[in-house]
PDB file of C-alpha atoms and ligand atoms in Angstrom:
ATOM      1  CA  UNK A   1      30.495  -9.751 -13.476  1.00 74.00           C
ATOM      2  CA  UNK A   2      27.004 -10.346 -12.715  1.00 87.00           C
ATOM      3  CA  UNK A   3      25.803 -11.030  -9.525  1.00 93.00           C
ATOM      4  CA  UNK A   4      22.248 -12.223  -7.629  1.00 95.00           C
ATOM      5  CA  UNK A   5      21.656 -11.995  -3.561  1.00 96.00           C
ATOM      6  CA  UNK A   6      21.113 -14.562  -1.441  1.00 96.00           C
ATOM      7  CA  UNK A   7      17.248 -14.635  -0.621  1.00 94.00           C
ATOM      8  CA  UNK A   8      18.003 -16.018   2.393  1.00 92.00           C
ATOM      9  CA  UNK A   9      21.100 -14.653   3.745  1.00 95.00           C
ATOM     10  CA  UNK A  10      21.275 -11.424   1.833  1.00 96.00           C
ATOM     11  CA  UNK A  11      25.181 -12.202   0.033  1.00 96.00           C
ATOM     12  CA  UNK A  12      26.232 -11.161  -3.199  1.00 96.00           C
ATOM     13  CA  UNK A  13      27.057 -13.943  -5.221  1.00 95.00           C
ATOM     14  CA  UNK A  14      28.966 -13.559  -8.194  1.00 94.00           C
ATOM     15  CA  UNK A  15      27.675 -15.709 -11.579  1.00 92.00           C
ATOM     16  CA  UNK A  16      30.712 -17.854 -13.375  1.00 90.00           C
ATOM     17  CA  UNK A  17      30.101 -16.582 -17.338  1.00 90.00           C
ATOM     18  CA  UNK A  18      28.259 -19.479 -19.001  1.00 93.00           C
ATOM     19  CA  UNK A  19      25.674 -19.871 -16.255  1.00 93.00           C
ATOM     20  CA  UNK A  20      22.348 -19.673 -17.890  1.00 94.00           C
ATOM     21  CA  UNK A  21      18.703 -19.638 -16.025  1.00 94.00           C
ATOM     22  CA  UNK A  22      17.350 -22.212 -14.283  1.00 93.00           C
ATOM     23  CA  UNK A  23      21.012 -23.262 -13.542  1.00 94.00           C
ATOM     24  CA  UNK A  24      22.319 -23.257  -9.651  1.00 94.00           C
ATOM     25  CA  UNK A  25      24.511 -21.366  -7.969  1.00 94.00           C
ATOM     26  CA  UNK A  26      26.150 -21.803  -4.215  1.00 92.00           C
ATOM     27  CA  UNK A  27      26.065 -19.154  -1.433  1.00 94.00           C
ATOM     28  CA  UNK A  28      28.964 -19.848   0.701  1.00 93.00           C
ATOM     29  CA  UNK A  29      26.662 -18.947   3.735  1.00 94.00           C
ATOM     30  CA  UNK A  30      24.127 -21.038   3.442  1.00 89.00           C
ATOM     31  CA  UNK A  31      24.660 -24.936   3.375  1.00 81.00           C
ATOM     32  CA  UNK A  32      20.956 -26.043   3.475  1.00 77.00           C
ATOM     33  CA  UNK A  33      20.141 -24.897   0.101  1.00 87.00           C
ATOM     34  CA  UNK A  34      21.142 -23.294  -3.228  1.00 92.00           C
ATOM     35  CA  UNK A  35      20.101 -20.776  -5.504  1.00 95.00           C
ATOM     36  CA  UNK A  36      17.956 -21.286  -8.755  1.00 95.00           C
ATOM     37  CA  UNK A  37      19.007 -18.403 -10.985  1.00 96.00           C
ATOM     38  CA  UNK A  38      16.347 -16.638 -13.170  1.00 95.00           C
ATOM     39  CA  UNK A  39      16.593 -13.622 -15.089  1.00 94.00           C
ATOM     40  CA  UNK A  40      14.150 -11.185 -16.476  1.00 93.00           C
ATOM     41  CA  UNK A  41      14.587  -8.363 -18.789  1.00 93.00           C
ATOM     42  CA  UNK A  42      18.013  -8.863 -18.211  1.00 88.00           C
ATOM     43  CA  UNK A  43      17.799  -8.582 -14.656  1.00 91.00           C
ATOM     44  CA  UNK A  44      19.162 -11.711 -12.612  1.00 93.00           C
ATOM     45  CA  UNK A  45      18.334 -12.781  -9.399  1.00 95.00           C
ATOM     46  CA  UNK A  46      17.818 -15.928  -7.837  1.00 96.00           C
ATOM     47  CA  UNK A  47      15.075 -18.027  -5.274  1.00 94.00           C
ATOM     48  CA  UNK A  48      16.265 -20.797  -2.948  1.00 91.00           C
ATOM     49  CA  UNK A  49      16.608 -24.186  -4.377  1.00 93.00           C
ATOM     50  CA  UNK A  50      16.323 -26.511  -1.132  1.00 92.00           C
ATOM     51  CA  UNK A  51      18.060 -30.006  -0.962  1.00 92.00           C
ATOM     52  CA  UNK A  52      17.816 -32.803   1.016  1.00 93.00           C
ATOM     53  CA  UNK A  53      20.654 -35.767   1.240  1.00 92.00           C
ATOM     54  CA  UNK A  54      19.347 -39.688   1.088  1.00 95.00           C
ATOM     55  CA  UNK A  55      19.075 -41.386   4.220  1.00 94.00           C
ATOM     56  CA  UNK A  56      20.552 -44.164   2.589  1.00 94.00           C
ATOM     57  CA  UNK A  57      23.116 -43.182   0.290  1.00 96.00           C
ATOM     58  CA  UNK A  58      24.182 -39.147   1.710  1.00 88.00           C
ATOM     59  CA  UNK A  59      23.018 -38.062  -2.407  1.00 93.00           C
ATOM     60  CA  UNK A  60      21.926 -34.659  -1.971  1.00 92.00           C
ATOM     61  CA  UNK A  61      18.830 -34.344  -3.958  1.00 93.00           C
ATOM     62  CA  UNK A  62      17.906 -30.691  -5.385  1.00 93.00           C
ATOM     63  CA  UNK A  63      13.984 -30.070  -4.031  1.00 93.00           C
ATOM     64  CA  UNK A  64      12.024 -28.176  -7.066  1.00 89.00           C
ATOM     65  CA  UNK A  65      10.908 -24.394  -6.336  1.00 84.00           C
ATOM     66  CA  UNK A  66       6.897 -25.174  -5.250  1.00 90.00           C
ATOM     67  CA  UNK A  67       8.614 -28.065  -2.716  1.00 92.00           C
ATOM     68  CA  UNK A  68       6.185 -28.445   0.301  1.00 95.00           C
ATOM     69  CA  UNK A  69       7.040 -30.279   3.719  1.00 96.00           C
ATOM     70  CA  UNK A  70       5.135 -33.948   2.960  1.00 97.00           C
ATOM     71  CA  UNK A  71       6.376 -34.369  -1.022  1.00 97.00           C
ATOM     72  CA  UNK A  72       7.651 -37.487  -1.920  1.00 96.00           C
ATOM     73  CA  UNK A  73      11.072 -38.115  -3.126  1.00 96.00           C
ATOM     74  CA  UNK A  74      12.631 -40.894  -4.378  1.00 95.00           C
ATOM     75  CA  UNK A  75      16.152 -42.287  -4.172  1.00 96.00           C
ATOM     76  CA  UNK A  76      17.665 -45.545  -3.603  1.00 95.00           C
ATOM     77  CA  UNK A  77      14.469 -47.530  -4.778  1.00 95.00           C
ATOM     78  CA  UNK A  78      12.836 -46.028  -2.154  1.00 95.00           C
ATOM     79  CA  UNK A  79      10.417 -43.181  -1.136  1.00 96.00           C
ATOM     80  CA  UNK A  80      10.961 -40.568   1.392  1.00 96.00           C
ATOM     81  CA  UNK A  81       8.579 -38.049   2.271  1.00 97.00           C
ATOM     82  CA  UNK A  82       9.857 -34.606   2.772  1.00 97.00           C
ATOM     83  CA  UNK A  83       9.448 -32.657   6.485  1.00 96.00           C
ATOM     84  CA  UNK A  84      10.783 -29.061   6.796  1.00 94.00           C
ATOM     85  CA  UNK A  85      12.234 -28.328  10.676  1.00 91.00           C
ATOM     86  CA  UNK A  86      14.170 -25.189  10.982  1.00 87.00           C
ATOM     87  CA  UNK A  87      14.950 -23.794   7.765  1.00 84.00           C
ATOM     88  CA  UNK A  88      15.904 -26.919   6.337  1.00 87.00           C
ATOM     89  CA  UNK A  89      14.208 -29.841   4.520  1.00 92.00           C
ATOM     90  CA  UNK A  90      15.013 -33.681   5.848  1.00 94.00           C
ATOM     91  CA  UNK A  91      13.821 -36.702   4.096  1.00 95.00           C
ATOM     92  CA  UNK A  92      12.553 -39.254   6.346  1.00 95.00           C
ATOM     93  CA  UNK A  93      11.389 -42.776   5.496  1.00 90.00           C
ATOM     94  CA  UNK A  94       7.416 -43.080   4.375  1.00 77.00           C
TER      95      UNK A  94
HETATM   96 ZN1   ZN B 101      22.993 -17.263   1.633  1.00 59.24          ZN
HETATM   97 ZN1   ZN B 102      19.824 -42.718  -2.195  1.00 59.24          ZN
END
């Protein structure tokens, strides 16, 4: 089976067969975020994927890999710009 580590956390997570790159997986640690799985030469690994849930509507939204704190999302109609407090990414009302 294969398996990546958790950038953050540092657990081995094993891949479900059929998972291709650019697809996300789940650490069971870490609830803030998932992975983005990428492989090279055959070689898998994987970089956070953050995600933020709609103040209106408790979506969870998956944040794209060159995220910075002040993006804009939208949901709802609406657009929330991103801040980043302790590890995590929130999405408060512009
Ligand atoms: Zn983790
Ligand atoms: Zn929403």
């Amino acid at each position: 089976m294969r398996a990546v580590g958790c950038p953050d956390c540092g657990a081995s997570i094993g891949l479900a067969a059929g998972l291709q790159p650019g697809d996300l997986a789940e650490c069971p640690n870490c609830a803030g975020h998932a992975l983005r799985l990428h492989e090279s030469a055959g070689h898998w690994f994987a970089t956070l994927a953050y995600r933020v849930s709609c103040p209106e509507c408790d979506e969870v939204i998956t944040l794209p890999d060159d995220v910075k704190a002040g993006d804009l999302v939208r949901c709802c109609g609406r657009t929330y710009r991103l801040t980043f407090e302790f590890g995590a990414y929130a999405a408060e009302e512009d």
